[in-house]
CSV table of C-alpha atoms in Angstrom, one decimal:
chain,number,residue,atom,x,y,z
U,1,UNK,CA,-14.6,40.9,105.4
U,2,UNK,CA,-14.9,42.4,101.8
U,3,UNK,CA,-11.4,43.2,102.0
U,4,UNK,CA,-10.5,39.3,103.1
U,5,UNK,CA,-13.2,38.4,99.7
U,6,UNK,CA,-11.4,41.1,97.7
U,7,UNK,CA,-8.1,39.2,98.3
U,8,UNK,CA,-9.2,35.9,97.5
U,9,UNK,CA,-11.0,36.9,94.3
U,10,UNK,CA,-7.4,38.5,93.3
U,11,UNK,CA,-5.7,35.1,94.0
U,12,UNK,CA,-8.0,33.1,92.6
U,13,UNK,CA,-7.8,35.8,89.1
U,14,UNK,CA,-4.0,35.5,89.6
U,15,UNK,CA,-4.2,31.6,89.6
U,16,UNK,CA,-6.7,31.7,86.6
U,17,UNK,CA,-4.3,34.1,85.0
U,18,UNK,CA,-1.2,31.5,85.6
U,19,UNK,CA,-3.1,28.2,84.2
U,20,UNK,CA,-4.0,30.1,81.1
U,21,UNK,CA,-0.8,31.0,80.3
U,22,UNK,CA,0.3,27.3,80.7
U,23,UNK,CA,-2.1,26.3,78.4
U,24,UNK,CA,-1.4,28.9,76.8
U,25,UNK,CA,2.4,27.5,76.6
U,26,UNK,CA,1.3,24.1,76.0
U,27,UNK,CA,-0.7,25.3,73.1
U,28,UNK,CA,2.4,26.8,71.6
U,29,UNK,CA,4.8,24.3,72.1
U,30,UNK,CA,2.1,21.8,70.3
U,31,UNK,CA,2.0,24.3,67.6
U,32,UNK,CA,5.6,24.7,67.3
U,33,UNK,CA,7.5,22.1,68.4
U,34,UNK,CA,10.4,23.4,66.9
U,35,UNK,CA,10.8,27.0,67.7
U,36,UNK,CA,14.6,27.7,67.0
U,37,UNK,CA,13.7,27.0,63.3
U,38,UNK,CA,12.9,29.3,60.9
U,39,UNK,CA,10.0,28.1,59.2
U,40,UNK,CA,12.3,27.2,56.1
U,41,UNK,CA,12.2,24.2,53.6
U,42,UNK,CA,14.3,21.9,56.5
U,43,UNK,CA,12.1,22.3,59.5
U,44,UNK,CA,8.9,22.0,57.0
U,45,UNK,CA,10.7,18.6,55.9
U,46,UNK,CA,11.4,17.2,59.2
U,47,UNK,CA,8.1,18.2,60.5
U,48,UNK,CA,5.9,16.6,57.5
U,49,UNK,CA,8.2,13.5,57.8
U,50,UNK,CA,6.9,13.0,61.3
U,51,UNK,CA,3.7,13.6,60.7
U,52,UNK,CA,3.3,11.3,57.6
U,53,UNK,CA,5.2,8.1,59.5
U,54,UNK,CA,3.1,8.3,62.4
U,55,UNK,CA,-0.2,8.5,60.6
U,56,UNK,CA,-1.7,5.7,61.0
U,57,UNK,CA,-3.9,5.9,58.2
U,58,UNK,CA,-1.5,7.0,56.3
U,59,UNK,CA,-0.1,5.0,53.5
U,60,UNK,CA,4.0,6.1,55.1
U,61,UNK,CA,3.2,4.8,58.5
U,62,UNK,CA,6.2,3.2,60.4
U,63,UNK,CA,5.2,1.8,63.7
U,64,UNK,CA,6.8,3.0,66.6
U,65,UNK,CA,9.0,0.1,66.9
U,66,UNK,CA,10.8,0.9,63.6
U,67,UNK,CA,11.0,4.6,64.2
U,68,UNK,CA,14.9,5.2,64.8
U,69,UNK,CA,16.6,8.3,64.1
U,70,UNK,CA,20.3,8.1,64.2
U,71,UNK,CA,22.3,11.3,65.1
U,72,UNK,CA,26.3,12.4,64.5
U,73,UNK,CA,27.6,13.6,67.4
U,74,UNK,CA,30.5,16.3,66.5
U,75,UNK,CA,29.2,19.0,64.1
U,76,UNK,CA,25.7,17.5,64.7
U,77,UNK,CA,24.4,18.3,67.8
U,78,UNK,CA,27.4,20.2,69.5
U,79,UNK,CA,30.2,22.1,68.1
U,80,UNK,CA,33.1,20.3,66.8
U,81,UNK,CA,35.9,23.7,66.2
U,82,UNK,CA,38.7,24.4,66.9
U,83,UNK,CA,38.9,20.6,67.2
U,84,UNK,CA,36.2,18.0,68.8
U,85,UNK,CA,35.6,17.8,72.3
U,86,UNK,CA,36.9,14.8,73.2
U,87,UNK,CA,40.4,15.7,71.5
U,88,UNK,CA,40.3,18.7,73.7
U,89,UNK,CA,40.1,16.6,76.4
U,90,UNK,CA,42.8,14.4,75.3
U,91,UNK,CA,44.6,17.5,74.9
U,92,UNK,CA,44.3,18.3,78.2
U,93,UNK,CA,45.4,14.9,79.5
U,94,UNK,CA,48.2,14.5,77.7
U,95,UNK,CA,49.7,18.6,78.8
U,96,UNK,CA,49.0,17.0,82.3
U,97,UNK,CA,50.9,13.6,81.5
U,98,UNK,CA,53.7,15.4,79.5
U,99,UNK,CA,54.3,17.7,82.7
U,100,UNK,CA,55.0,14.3,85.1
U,101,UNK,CA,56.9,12.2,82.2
U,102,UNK,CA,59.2,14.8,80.4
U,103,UNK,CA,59.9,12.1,78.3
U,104,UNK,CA,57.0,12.1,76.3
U,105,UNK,CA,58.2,15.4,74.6
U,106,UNK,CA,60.4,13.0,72.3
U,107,UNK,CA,56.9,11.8,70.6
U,108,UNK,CA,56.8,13.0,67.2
U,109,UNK,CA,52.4,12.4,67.8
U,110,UNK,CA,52.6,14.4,71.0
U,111,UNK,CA,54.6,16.8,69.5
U,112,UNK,CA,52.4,17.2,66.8
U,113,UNK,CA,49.4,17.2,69.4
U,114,UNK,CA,50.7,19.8,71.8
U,115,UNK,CA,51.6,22.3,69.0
U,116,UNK,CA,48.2,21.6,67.4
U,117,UNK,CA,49.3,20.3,64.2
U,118,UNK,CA,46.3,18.5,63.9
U,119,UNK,CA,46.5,17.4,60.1
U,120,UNK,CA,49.4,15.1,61.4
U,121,UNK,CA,47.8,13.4,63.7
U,122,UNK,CA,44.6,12.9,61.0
U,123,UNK,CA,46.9,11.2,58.4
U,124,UNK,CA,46.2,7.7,57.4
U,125,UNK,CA,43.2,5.8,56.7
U,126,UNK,CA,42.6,6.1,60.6
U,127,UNK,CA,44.2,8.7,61.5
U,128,UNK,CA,46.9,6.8,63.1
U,129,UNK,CA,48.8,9.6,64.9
U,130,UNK,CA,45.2,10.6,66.9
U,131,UNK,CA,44.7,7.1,67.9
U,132,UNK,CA,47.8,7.0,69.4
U,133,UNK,CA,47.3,10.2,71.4
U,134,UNK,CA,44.0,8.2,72.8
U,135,UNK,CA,45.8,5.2,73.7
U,136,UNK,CA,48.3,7.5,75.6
U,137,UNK,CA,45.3,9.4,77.4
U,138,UNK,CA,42.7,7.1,77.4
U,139,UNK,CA,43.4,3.4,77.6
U,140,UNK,CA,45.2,1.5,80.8
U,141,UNK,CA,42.4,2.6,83.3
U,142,UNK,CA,39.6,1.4,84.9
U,143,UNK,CA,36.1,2.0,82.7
U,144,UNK,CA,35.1,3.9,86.4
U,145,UNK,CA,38.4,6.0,86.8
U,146,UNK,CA,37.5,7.0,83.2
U,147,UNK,CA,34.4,8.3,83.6
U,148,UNK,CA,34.7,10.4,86.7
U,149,UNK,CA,38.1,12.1,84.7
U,150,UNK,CA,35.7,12.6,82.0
U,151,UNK,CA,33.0,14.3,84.8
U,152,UNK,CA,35.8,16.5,86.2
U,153,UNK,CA,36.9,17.7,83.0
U,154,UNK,CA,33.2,18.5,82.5
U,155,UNK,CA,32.9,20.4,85.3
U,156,UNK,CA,36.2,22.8,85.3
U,157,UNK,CA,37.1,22.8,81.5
U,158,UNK,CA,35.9,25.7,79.3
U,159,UNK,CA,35.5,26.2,75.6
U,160,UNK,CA,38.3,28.5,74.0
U,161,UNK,CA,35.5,30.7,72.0
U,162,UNK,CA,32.1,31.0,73.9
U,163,UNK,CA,34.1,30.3,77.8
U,164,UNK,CA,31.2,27.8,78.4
U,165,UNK,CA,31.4,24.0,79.5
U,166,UNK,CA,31.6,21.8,77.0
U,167,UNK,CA,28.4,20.6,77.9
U,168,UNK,CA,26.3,23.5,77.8
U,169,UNK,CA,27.3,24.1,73.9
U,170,UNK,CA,24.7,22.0,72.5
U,171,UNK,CA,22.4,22.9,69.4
U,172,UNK,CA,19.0,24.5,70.5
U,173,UNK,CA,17.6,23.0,67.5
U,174,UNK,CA,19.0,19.3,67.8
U,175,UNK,CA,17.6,19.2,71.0
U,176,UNK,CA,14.2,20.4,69.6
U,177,UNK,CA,14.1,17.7,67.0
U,178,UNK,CA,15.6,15.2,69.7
U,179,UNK,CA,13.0,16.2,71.8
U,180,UNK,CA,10.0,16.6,69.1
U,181,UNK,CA,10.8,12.4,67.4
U,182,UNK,CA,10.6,11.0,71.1
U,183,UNK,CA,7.2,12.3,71.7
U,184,UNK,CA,6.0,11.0,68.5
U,185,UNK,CA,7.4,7.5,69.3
U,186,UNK,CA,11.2,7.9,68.0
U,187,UNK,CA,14.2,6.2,69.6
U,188,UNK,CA,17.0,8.5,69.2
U,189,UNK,CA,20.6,6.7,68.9
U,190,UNK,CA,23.9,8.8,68.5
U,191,UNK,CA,26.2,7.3,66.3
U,192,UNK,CA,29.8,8.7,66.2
U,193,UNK,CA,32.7,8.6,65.8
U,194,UNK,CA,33.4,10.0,69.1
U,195,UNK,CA,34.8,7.3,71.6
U,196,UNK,CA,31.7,5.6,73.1
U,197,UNK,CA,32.7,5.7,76.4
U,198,UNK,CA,33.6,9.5,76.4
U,199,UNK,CA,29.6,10.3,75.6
U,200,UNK,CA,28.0,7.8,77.8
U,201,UNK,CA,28.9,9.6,80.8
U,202,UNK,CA,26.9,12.5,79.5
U,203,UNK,CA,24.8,11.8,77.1
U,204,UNK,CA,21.3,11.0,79.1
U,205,UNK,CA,22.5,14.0,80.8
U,206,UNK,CA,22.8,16.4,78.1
U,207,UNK,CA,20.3,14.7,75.6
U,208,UNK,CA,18.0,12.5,77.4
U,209,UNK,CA,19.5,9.2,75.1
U,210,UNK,CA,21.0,6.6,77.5
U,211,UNK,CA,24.1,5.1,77.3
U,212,UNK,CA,22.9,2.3,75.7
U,213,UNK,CA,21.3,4.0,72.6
U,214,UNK,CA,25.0,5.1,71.9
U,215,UNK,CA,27.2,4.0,69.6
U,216,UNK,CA,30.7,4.9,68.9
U,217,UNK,CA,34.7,4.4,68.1
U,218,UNK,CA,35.5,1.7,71.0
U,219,UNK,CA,38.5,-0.4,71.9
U,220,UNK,CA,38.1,-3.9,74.5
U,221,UNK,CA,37.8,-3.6,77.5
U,222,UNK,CA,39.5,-6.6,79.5
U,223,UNK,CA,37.9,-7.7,83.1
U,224,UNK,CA,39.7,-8.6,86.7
U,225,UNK,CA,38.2,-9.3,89.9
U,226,UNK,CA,40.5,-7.5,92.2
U,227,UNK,CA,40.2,-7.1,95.9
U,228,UNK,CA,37.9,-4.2,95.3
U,229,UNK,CA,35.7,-5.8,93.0
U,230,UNK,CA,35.1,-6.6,89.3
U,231,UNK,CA,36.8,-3.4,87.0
U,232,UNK,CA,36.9,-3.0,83.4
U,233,UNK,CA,40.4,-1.6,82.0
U,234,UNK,CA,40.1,0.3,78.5
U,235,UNK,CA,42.1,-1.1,75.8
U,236,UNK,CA,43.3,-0.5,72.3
U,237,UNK,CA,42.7,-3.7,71.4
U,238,UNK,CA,40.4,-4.9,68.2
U,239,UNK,CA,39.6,-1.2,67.7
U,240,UNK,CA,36.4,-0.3,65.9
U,241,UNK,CA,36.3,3.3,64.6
U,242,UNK,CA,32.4,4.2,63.8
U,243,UNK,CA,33.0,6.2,60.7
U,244,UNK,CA,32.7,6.4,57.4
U,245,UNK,CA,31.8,2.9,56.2
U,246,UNK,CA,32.1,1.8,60.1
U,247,UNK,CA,29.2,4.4,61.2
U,248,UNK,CA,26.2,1.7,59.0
U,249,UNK,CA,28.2,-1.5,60.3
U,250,UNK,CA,28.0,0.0,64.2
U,251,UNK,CA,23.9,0.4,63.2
U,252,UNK,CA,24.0,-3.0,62.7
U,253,UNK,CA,26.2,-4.5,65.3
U,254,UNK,CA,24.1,-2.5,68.1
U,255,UNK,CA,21.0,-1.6,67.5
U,256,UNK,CA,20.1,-3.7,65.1
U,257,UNK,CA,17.7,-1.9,63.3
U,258,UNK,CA,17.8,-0.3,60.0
U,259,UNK,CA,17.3,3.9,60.6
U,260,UNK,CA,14.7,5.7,58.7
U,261,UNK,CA,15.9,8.8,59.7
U,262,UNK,CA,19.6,10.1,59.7
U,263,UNK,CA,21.3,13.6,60.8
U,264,UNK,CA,25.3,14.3,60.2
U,265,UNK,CA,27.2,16.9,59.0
U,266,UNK,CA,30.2,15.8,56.9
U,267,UNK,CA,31.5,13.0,54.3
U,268,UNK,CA,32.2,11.0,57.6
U,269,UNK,CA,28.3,10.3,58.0
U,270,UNK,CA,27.6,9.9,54.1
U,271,UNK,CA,27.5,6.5,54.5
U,272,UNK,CA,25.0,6.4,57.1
U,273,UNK,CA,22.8,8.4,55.3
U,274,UNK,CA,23.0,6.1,52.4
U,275,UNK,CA,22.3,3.0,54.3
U,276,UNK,CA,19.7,5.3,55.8
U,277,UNK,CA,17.6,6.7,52.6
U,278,UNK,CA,19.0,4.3,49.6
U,279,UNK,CA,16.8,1.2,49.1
U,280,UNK,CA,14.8,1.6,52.1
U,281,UNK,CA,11.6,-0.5,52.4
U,282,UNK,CA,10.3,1.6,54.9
U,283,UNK,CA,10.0,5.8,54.3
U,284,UNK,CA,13.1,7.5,55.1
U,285,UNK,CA,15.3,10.8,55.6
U,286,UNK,CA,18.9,11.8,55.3
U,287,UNK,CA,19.7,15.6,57.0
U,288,UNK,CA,22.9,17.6,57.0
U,289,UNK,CA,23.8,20.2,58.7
U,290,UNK,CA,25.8,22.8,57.0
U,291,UNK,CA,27.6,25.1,59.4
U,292,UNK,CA,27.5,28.6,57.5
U,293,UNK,CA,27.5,30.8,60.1
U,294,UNK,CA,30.7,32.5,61.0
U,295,UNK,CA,29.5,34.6,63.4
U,296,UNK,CA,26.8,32.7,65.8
U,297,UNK,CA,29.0,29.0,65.0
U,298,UNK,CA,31.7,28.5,62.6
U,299,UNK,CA,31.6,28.3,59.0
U,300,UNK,CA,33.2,25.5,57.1
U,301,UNK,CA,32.6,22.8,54.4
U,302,UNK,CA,35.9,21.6,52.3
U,303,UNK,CA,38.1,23.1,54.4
U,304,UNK,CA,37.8,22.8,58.1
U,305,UNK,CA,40.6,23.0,61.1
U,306,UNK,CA,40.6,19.5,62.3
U,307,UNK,CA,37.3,17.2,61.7
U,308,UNK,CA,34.2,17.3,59.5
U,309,UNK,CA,34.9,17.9,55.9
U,310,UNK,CA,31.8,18.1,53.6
U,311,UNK,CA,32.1,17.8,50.2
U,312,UNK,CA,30.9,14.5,48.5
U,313,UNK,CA,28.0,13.9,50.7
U,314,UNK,CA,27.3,17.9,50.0
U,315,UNK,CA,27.2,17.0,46.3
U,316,UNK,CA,25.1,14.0,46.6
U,317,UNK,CA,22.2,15.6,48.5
U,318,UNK,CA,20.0,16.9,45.9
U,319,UNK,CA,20.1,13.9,44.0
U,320,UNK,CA,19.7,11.5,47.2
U,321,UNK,CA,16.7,13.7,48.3
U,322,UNK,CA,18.9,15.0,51.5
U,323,UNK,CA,18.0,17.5,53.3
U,324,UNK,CA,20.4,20.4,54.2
U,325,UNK,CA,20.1,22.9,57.1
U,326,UNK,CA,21.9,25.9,56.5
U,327,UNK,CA,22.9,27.0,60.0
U,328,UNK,CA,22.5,30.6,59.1
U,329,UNK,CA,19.8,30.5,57.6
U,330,UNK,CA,17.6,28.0,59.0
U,331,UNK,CA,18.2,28.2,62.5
U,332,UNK,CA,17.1,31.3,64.5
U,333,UNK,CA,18.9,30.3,68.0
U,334,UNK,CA,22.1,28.4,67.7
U,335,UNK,CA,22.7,27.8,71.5
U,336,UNK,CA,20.4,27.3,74.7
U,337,UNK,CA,22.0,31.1,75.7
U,338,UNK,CA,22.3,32.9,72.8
U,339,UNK,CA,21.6,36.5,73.4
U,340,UNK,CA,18.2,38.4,71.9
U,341,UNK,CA,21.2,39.6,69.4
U,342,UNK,CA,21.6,36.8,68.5
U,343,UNK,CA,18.7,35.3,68.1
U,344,UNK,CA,17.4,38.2,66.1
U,345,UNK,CA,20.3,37.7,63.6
U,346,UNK,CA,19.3,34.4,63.0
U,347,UNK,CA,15.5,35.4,62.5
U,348,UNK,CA,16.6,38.4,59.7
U,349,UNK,CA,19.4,35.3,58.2
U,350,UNK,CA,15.9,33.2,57.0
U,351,UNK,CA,15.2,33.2,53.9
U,352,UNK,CA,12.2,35.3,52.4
């Protein structure tokens, strides 16, 4: 009988023991709802932001229905080297498509793409010679074939550097912050110049914002009811690229809403975070991320391999009132499985 009592009183200690250290966790996470930051002069921005526009007796209260937060999608919260993730893709489409259609190999784009000569294909005002790889590899099929190529690619491709899935190289500390503006009332929108269809099929998945809190680079889509049913077929027609000046005219268009808070990484998203901060009635906050480190990331500004050149929206952030994140420096983890190594690096990178 003692023994039986002796037993119990050890479970019951052991259960004790477990729900105080999940309070315990709870308490921490409260305290530190950004823990992949180092507590630097970013994360102290972001998180006094927060607390001042949902105070409500506070004189920068927003209410929750004006609280949107508008993110870039390459360079922002996932990698965007050696070239963006959905060009990889297309990359991969078109060696596939090149291998059944020989003749393909007379393309001076495809050339170009499959010998990675990338600044061709980025010439142009709209970088005409990488639109015409995405017609190639992207338009003529059904919205639904799409998605599931894009789901397979997910599933089997890897990335050249880190040998992950795409989808598993997301920022630790973007998902914080996405994580940390929800539960104070935030609705978080991507806005990219990524192909809106290409991060809908992942993007609840990967960052908890649906597909329709996404806004990106999109051609028509025409309809036909067909013996199977109704199908949407991807065009290239009346093409709207969300970047540069397209990125505050997609805000607009879809959600509607002016942003009081805006994160992006290169001259592509400066003029989101000037529609974001400039003029604003209500309080607001532009945020760049700065990728300087070479060893955890990349590191890159004016001169980058393919995408995300930051230069003039670099120079305008002090007097704008921007924010930038120095990845070294700021961030102690850069990825969800970032080794102790790491992680330590990025703790002895902050600055003193």
């Amino acid at each position: 009988m003692n023994r039986r009592l002796a037993v119990a009183q050890i479970v019951r200690l052991m259960a004790f023991g477990a729900l105080l250290v999940a309070l315990y966790a709870q308490a921490f996470a409260a305290a530190d709802p950004l823990p992949s930051w180092n507590d630097g002069q970013a994360r102290k921005a972001i998180i006094a932001f927060v607390t001042e526009t949902t105070d409500e007796t506070g004189s920068k209260y927003v209410p929750p229905a004006e609280r949107i937060a508008v993110f870039d999608n390459d360079g922002t919260l996932w990698p965007e080297n050696p070239v963006p993730f959905q060009l990889a893709y297309a990359l991969d489409m078109l060696r596939q498509m090149a291998e059944q259609k020989p003749e393909l190999g007379k393309d001076v784009m495809v050339q170009a793409a499959l010998s990675g000569d990338f600044a061709k294909l980025l010439e142009g005002p709209h970088h005409d010679g990488l639109l015409h790889i995405i017609a190639l590899t992207h338009a003529g099929m059904t919205t639904d074939a799409f998605n599931a190529d894009v789901e397979k690619w997910l599933a089997t491709a890897r990335h050249p550097r880190y040998g992950k899935p795409y989808d598993q190289l997301t920022y630790q500390p973007m998902q914080e912050v996405l994580s940390y503006l929800r539960a104070n009332g935030f609705k978080t929108f991507i806005v990219s110049g990524g192909g809106v269809d290409f991060m809908r099929v992942w993007s609840e998945r990967v960052y908890g914002i649906p597909p329709e809190q996404v806004v990106g680079s999109a051609g028509r889509v025409k309809y036909a009811l067909t013996p199977s049913g109704p199908e949407l077929v991807k065009t290239l027609d009346y093409l709207f690229v969300d970047d540069k000046d397209g990125k505050p005219a997609g805000i607009h268009e879809f959600i509607g809403l002016r942003p009081i808070m805006a994160f992006g990484n290169s001259d592509g998203d400066k003029a989101m975070l000037e529609y974001t901060t400039i003029a604003n009635p209500r309080p607001s906050l532009g945020v760049i991320i700065h990728h300087t480190d070479a060893e955890r990331e990349y590191a890159y500004d004016a001169h980058t391999k393919s995408s995300g050149k930051l230069v003039e929206a670099l120079q305008d952030a002090p007097g704008r009132g921007w924010i930038v994140v120095d990845m070294k420096s700021d961030w102690k983890r850069v990825f969800p499985f970032e080794t102790e190594a790491g992680i330590e690096a990025g703790k002895s990178a902050a600055p003193r």
